[in-house]
PDB file of C-alpha atoms in Angstrom:
ATOM      1  CA  MET B   1     160.008 102.813 206.173  1.00 80.00           C
ATOM      2  CA  ARG B   2     157.471 100.093 205.465  1.00 88.00           C
ATOM      3  CA  PHE B   3     155.912  97.880 208.123  1.00 92.00           C
ATOM      4  CA  ARG B   4     154.250  94.497 207.691  1.00 91.00           C
ATOM      5  CA  PHE B   5     151.547  95.220 210.267  1.00 91.00           C
ATOM      6  CA  CYS B   6     150.558  98.245 208.137  1.00 90.00           C
ATOM      7  CA  GLY B   7     150.242  96.121 205.007  1.00 89.00           C
ATOM      8  CA  ASP B   8     153.814  96.884 203.845  1.00 89.00           C
ATOM      9  CA  LEU B   9     153.051 100.615 203.881  1.00 90.00           C
ATOM     10  CA  ASP B  10     154.372 103.493 205.967  1.00 92.00           C
ATOM     11  CA  CYS B  11     153.040 103.664 209.494  1.00 90.00           C
ATOM     12  CA  PRO B  12     150.279 106.310 209.792  1.00 91.00           C
ATOM     13  CA  ASP B  13     151.411 109.533 211.478  1.00 92.00           C
ATOM     14  CA  TRP B  14     148.743 109.322 214.176  1.00 92.00           C
ATOM     15  CA  VAL B  15     150.022 105.872 215.209  1.00 92.00           C
ATOM     16  CA  LEU B  16     153.578 107.226 215.448  1.00 90.00           C
ATOM     17  CA  ALA B  17     152.312 110.073 217.618  1.00 90.00           C
ATOM     18  CA  GLU B  18     150.483 107.707 219.988  1.00 90.00           C
ATOM     19  CA  ILE B  19     153.439 105.334 220.482  1.00 91.00           C
ATOM     20  CA  SER B  20     154.871 107.845 222.978  1.00 88.00           C
ATOM     21  CA  THR B  21     151.525 107.850 224.821  1.00 88.00           C
ATOM     22  CA  LEU B  22     151.655 104.045 225.094  1.00 88.00           C
ATOM     23  CA  ALA B  23     155.162 104.255 226.551  1.00 87.00           C
ATOM     24  CA  LYS B  24     153.843 106.259 229.539  1.00 88.00           C
ATOM     25  CA  ILE B  25     152.033 103.272 231.047  1.00 89.00           C
ATOM     26  CA  SER B  26     153.720 100.239 232.596  1.00 89.00           C
ATOM     27  CA  SER B  27     154.233  97.090 230.525  1.00 87.00           C
ATOM     28  CA  VAL B  28     151.952  95.080 232.858  1.00 90.00           C
ATOM     29  CA  LYS B  29     149.124  97.582 232.440  1.00 88.00           C
ATOM     30  CA  MET B  30     149.797  97.631 228.693  1.00 88.00           C
ATOM     31  CA  LYS B  31     149.120  93.883 228.570  1.00 90.00           C
ATOM     32  CA  LEU B  32     145.877  94.339 230.549  1.00 90.00           C
ATOM     33  CA  LEU B  33     144.834  97.177 228.208  1.00 91.00           C
ATOM     34  CA  CYS B  34     145.506  94.918 225.224  1.00 92.00           C
ATOM     35  CA  ALA B  35     143.228  92.283 226.772  1.00 91.00           C
ATOM     36  CA  GLN B  36     140.416  94.862 226.982  1.00 92.00           C
ATOM     37  CA  VAL B  37     140.950  96.037 223.395  1.00 92.00           C
ATOM     38  CA  LEU B  38     141.033  92.438 222.158  1.00 93.00           C
ATOM     39  CA  LYS B  39     137.731  91.757 223.943  1.00 92.00           C
ATOM     40  CA  ASP B  40     136.266  94.731 222.078  1.00 91.00           C
ATOM     41  CA  LEU B  41     137.659  93.565 218.725  1.00 90.00           C
ATOM     42  CA  LEU B  42     136.179  90.108 219.340  1.00 90.00           C
ATOM     43  CA  GLY B  43     132.739  91.642 219.932  1.00 86.00           C
ATOM     44  CA  GLU B  44     132.613  91.109 223.691  1.00 88.00           C
ATOM     45  CA  GLY B  45     132.705  94.836 224.511  1.00 86.00           C
ATOM     46  CA  ILE B  46     135.235  96.928 226.377  1.00 88.00           C
ATOM     47  CA  ASP B  47     135.080  97.879 230.053  1.00 88.00           C
ATOM     48  CA  TYR B  48     135.921 101.611 230.003  1.00 86.00           C
ATOM     49  CA  ASP B  49     135.924 101.768 233.816  1.00 87.00           C
ATOM     50  CA  LYS B  50     138.703  99.176 233.888  1.00 88.00           C
ATOM     51  CA  VAL B  51     140.562 101.014 231.110  1.00 86.00           C
ATOM     52  CA  GLY B  52     140.273 104.250 233.107  1.00 85.00           C
ATOM     53  CA  LYS B  53     141.699 102.573 236.217  1.00 85.00           C
ATOM     54  CA  LEU B  54     144.588 101.079 234.225  1.00 84.00           C
ATOM     55  CA  THR B  55     145.587 104.509 232.918  1.00 84.00           C
ATOM     56  CA  THR B  56     145.232 106.533 236.167  1.00 81.00           C
ATOM     57  CA  ASP B  57     148.938 106.171 237.067  1.00 78.00           C
ATOM     58  CA  ALA B  58     149.927 107.817 233.776  1.00 76.00           C
ATOM     59  CA  LYS B  59     147.399 110.614 234.483  1.00 82.00           C
ATOM     60  CA  PHE B  60     145.701 110.119 231.120  1.00 84.00           C
ATOM     61  CA  GLU B  61     142.896 112.462 230.179  1.00 84.00           C
ATOM     62  CA  SER B  62     139.814 111.315 228.302  1.00 84.00           C
ATOM     63  CA  GLY B  63     141.431 112.060 224.912  1.00 87.00           C
ATOM     64  CA  ASP B  64     144.573 110.092 225.807  1.00 87.00           C
ATOM     65  CA  ILE B  65     142.484 107.077 226.853  1.00 89.00           C
ATOM     66  CA  LYS B  66     140.545 107.134 223.572  1.00 90.00           C
ATOM     67  CA  ALA B  67     143.769 107.527 221.585  1.00 90.00           C
ATOM     68  CA  THR B  68     145.368 104.624 223.456  1.00 90.00           C
ATOM     69  CA  VAL B  69     142.405 102.341 222.759  1.00 92.00           C
ATOM     70  CA  ALA B  70     142.331 103.461 219.108  1.00 93.00           C
ATOM     71  CA  VAL B  71     146.048 102.864 218.503  1.00 94.00           C
ATOM     72  CA  LEU B  72     146.000  99.444 220.208  1.00 94.00           C
ATOM     73  CA  SER B  73     142.916  98.511 218.216  1.00 94.00           C
ATOM     74  CA  PHE B  74     144.638  99.573 214.981  1.00 95.00           C
ATOM     75  CA  ILE B  75     147.875  97.725 215.767  1.00 95.00           C
ATOM     76  CA  LEU B  76     146.170  94.481 216.836  1.00 94.00           C
ATOM     77  CA  SER B  77     143.574  94.367 214.044  1.00 93.00           C
ATOM     78  CA  SER B  78     146.052  95.382 211.318  1.00 93.00           C
ATOM     79  CA  ALA B  79     148.589  92.811 212.469  1.00 93.00           C
ATOM     80  CA  ALA B  80     145.923  90.087 212.406  1.00 93.00           C
ATOM     81  CA  LYS B  81     144.595  91.274 209.051  1.00 91.00           C
ATOM     82  CA  HIS B  82     148.070  91.093 207.487  1.00 92.00           C
ATOM     83  CA  ASP B  83     148.924  87.824 209.324  1.00 91.00           C
ATOM     84  CA  VAL B  84     152.023  89.208 211.048  1.00 92.00           C
ATOM     85  CA  ASP B  85     153.707  86.879 213.543  1.00 92.00           C
ATOM     86  CA  SER B  86     154.282  88.191 217.071  1.00 91.00           C
ATOM     87  CA  GLU B  87     158.090  88.363 216.739  1.00 93.00           C
ATOM     88  CA  SER B  88     157.896  90.546 213.631  1.00 93.00           C
ATOM     89  CA  LEU B  89     155.243  92.727 215.247  1.00 93.00           C
ATOM     90  CA  SER B  90     157.405  93.177 218.352  1.00 93.00           C
ATOM     91  CA  SER B  91     160.413  94.124 216.240  1.00 94.00           C
ATOM     92  CA  GLU B  92     158.417  96.631 214.168  1.00 94.00           C
ATOM     93  CA  LEU B  93     156.857  98.255 217.246  1.00 93.00           C
ATOM     94  CA  GLN B  94     160.312  98.631 218.814  1.00 93.00           C
ATOM     95  CA  GLN B  95     161.522 100.282 215.600  1.00 93.00           C
ATOM     96  CA  LEU B  96     158.677 102.784 216.042  1.00 92.00           C
ATOM     97  CA  GLY B  97     159.912 103.599 219.555  1.00 92.00           C
ATOM     98  CA  LEU B  98     157.786 101.379 221.806  1.00 91.00           C
ATOM     99  CA  PRO B  99     159.888 100.013 224.707  1.00 92.00           C
ATOM    100  CA  LYS B 100     160.786  96.327 224.476  1.00 93.00           C
ATOM    101  CA  GLU B 101     158.779  95.325 227.600  1.00 92.00           C
ATOM    102  CA  HIS B 102     155.676  97.056 226.217  1.00 92.00           C
ATOM    103  CA  ALA B 103     156.079  95.427 222.806  1.00 92.00           C
ATOM    104  CA  THR B 104     156.541  92.017 224.462  1.00 92.00           C
ATOM    105  CA  GLY B 105     153.376  92.433 226.549  1.00 91.00           C
ATOM    106  CA  LEU B 106     151.346  93.562 223.546  1.00 92.00           C
ATOM    107  CA  CYS B 107     152.650  90.720 221.389  1.00 92.00           C
ATOM    108  CA  LYS B 108     151.941  88.091 224.067  1.00 92.00           C
ATOM    109  CA  SER B 109     148.292  89.218 224.187  1.00 91.00           C
ATOM    110  CA  TYR B 110     148.200  89.302 220.380  1.00 92.00           C
ATOM    111  CA  GLU B 111     149.707  85.818 220.064  1.00 92.00           C
ATOM    112  CA  ASP B 112     147.143  84.345 222.490  1.00 91.00           C
ATOM    113  CA  LYS B 113     144.182  85.667 220.444  1.00 90.00           C
ATOM    114  CA  HIS B 114     145.741  85.738 216.959  1.00 91.00           C
ATOM    115  CA  SER B 115     143.695  82.981 215.302  1.00 90.00           C
ATOM    116  CA  THR B 116     140.467  83.945 217.112  1.00 92.00           C
ATOM    117  CA  LEU B 117     140.916  87.552 216.010  1.00 91.00           C
ATOM    118  CA  GLN B 118     141.574  86.522 212.419  1.00 90.00           C
ATOM    119  CA  ASP B 119     138.396  84.399 212.408  1.00 89.00           C
ATOM    120  CA  LYS B 120     136.376  87.308 213.781  1.00 88.00           C
ATOM    121  CA  LEU B 121     137.810  89.730 211.213  1.00 86.00           C
ATOM    122  CA  ARG B 122     137.124  87.216 208.445  1.00 83.00           C
ATOM    123  CA  ASP B 123     133.510  86.849 209.585  1.00 79.00           C
ATOM    124  CA  THR B 124     132.883  90.582 209.692  1.00 76.00           C
ATOM    125  CA  SER B 125     134.849  91.789 206.679  1.00 74.00           C
ATOM    126  CA  LEU B 126     133.141  92.754 203.433  1.00 68.00           C
ATOM    127  CA  ARG B 127     129.722  92.058 204.869  1.00 65.00           C
ATOM    128  CA  LEU B 128     127.058  94.625 204.416  1.00 70.00           C
ATOM    129  CA  ARG B 129     124.063  92.441 205.147  1.00 75.00           C
ATOM    130  CA  ARG B 130     123.512  88.771 205.974  1.00 78.00           C
ATOM    131  CA  LEU B 131     120.613  86.716 204.728  1.00 82.00           C
ATOM    132  CA  ASP B 132     118.541  85.303 207.593  1.00 86.00           C
ATOM    133  CA  SER B 133     115.715  83.593 205.751  1.00 90.00           C
ATOM    134  CA  VAL B 134     114.025  83.236 202.384  1.00 91.00           C
ATOM    135  CA  SER B 135     110.393  82.387 201.903  1.00 93.00           C
ATOM    136  CA  TRP B 136     108.506  82.122 198.640  1.00 91.00           C
ATOM    137  CA  ARG B 137     105.040  81.781 197.262  1.00 92.00           C
ATOM    138  CA  VAL B 138     103.641  81.185 193.756  1.00 91.00           C
ATOM    139  CA  ASP B 139     100.375  82.826 192.748  1.00 90.00           C
ATOM    140  CA  TYR B 140      98.683  81.531 189.638  1.00 87.00           C
ATOM    141  CA  THR B 141      96.246  83.957 188.034  1.00 80.00           C
ATOM    142  CA  LEU B 142      93.575  82.165 186.020  1.00 82.00           C
ATOM    143  CA  SER B 143      91.628  85.223 184.872  1.00 76.00           C
ATOM    144  CA  SER B 144      91.012  88.830 185.764  1.00 75.00           C
ATOM    145  CA  SER B 145      88.391  91.508 185.241  1.00 78.00           C
ATOM    146  CA  GLU B 146      90.422  92.750 182.274  1.00 77.00           C
ATOM    147  CA  LEU B 147      91.140  89.429 180.579  1.00 73.00           C
ATOM    148  CA  ARG B 148      89.037  86.314 180.572  1.00 73.00           C
ATOM    149  CA  GLU B 149      92.027  83.961 180.465  1.00 74.00           C
ATOM    150  CA  VAL B 150      95.432  84.915 181.945  1.00 73.00           C
ATOM    151  CA  ASN B 151      96.943  81.602 183.105  1.00 78.00           C
ATOM    152  CA  GLU B 152     100.146  83.161 184.362  1.00 83.00           C
ATOM    153  CA  PRO B 153     102.150  82.364 187.522  1.00 88.00           C
ATOM    154  CA  LEU B 154     103.833  85.048 189.621  1.00 89.00           C
ATOM    155  CA  ILE B 155     106.619  84.231 192.090  1.00 92.00           C
ATOM    156  CA  HIS B 156     106.859  86.207 195.357  1.00 93.00           C
ATOM    157  CA  LEU B 157     110.170  86.088 197.240  1.00 91.00           C
ATOM    158  CA  LYS B 158     110.534  87.413 200.786  1.00 93.00           C
ATOM    159  CA  LEU B 159     114.138  87.999 201.903  1.00 90.00           C
ATOM    160  CA  GLN B 160     114.871  88.649 205.593  1.00 90.00           C
ATOM    161  CA  THR B 161     118.318  90.190 206.222  1.00 88.00           C
ATOM    162  CA  HIS B 162     120.270  91.763 209.088  1.00 82.00           C
ATOM    163  CA  GLY B 163     123.081  94.278 208.883  1.00 74.00           C
ATOM    164  CA  ALA B 164     126.537  94.468 210.405  1.00 63.00           C
ATOM    165  CA  GLU B 165     125.165  96.582 213.268  1.00 63.00           C
ATOM    166  CA  ARG B 166     123.294  94.770 215.995  1.00 61.00           C
ATOM    167  CA  GLY B 167     119.518  94.901 215.750  1.00 65.00           C
ATOM    168  CA  SER B 168     119.325  96.214 212.186  1.00 75.00           C
ATOM    169  CA  SER B 169     117.110  93.899 210.165  1.00 82.00           C
ATOM    170  CA  ASP B 170     115.276  94.411 206.917  1.00 87.00           C
ATOM    171  CA  THR B 171     112.684  92.610 204.823  1.00 90.00           C
ATOM    172  CA  ALA B 172     112.513  92.830 201.042  1.00 90.00           C
ATOM    173  CA  VAL B 173     109.602  91.436 199.026  1.00 93.00           C
ATOM    174  CA  VAL B 174     110.140  90.821 195.307  1.00 91.00           C
ATOM    175  CA  SER B 175     107.603  89.668 192.736  1.00 92.00           C
ATOM    176  CA  VAL B 176     108.959  88.235 189.482  1.00 92.00           C
ATOM    177  CA  SER B 177     107.645  86.513 186.405  1.00 90.00           C
ATOM    178  CA  PRO B 178     108.627  82.887 185.740  1.00 89.00           C
ATOM    179  CA  ASP B 179     111.094  83.927 183.013  1.00 91.00           C
ATOM    180  CA  LYS B 180     112.875  86.428 185.267  1.00 92.00           C
ATOM    181  CA  PHE B 181     112.890  83.886 188.088  1.00 91.00           C
ATOM    182  CA  ARG B 182     114.600  81.309 185.843  1.00 92.00           C
ATOM    183  CA  VAL B 183     117.255  83.906 184.912  1.00 94.00           C
ATOM    184  CA  LEU B 184     117.748  84.793 188.602  1.00 91.00           C
ATOM    185  CA  LEU B 185     118.064  81.124 189.586  1.00 92.00           C
ATOM    186  CA  THR B 186     120.551  80.407 186.786  1.00 95.00           C
ATOM    187  CA  GLU B 187     122.712  83.414 187.712  1.00 95.00           C
ATOM    188  CA  LEU B 188     122.667  82.499 191.410  1.00 92.00           C
ATOM    189  CA  LYS B 189     123.772  78.949 190.573  1.00 95.00           C
ATOM    190  CA  GLN B 190     126.609  80.353 188.406  1.00 95.00           C
ATOM    191  CA  ALA B 191     127.693  82.672 191.239  1.00 94.00           C
ATOM    192  CA  GLN B 192     127.647  79.772 193.726  1.00 93.00           C
ATOM    193  CA  ALA B 193     129.732  77.610 191.373  1.00 94.00           C
ATOM    194  CA  MET B 194     132.291  80.429 191.021  1.00 93.00           C
ATOM    195  CA  MET B 195     132.459  80.876 194.799  1.00 90.00           C
ATOM    196  CA  ASN B 196     132.862  77.135 195.351  1.00 92.00           C
ATOM    197  CA  ALA B 197     135.716  77.093 192.820  1.00 92.00           C
ATOM    198  CA  LEU B 198     137.561  79.737 194.867  1.00 85.00           C
ATOM    199  CA  GLN B 199     137.525  77.645 198.069  1.00 77.00           C
TER     200      GLN B 199
END
């Protein structure tokens, strides 16, 4: 069977296996767990102490807690990624065996943060590195010890980037001739025009 929240594909086996684990906790605690997972997905971090307290009644072990967080994270992020409305998500989760009260609690949390979650996923998807700053300098060589007259400019570009992980930054320094710089500039302008046409 195909599910919209899985991108119109079959539900992964590990998700099916963890649905029964989710059913062991109360629907109220399920909603509070969803709030913690959503905070994590939105980059605010998850409070594992709170998650541990929410799952004590069900006598979850460490592995069960991690599996619960993983399956909720998958369901919420996949549903947002595939733009599934909360009613459809609730129906699909019930088809997988999640009790109606649990599905309703999960979907209420999802509905409240749906657009915020989509924005966050959009901002972080397909991004390896982000450009922080660009600085440049042109050196003009008049002559050298080898040649009496050179008269040639050299362009130095310094690109400061940071990665998807926090605190990972990098600096790249590139030196190019005027001809190569013109080619680079032309190709960047073409790429920007193509990107603007897609918007």
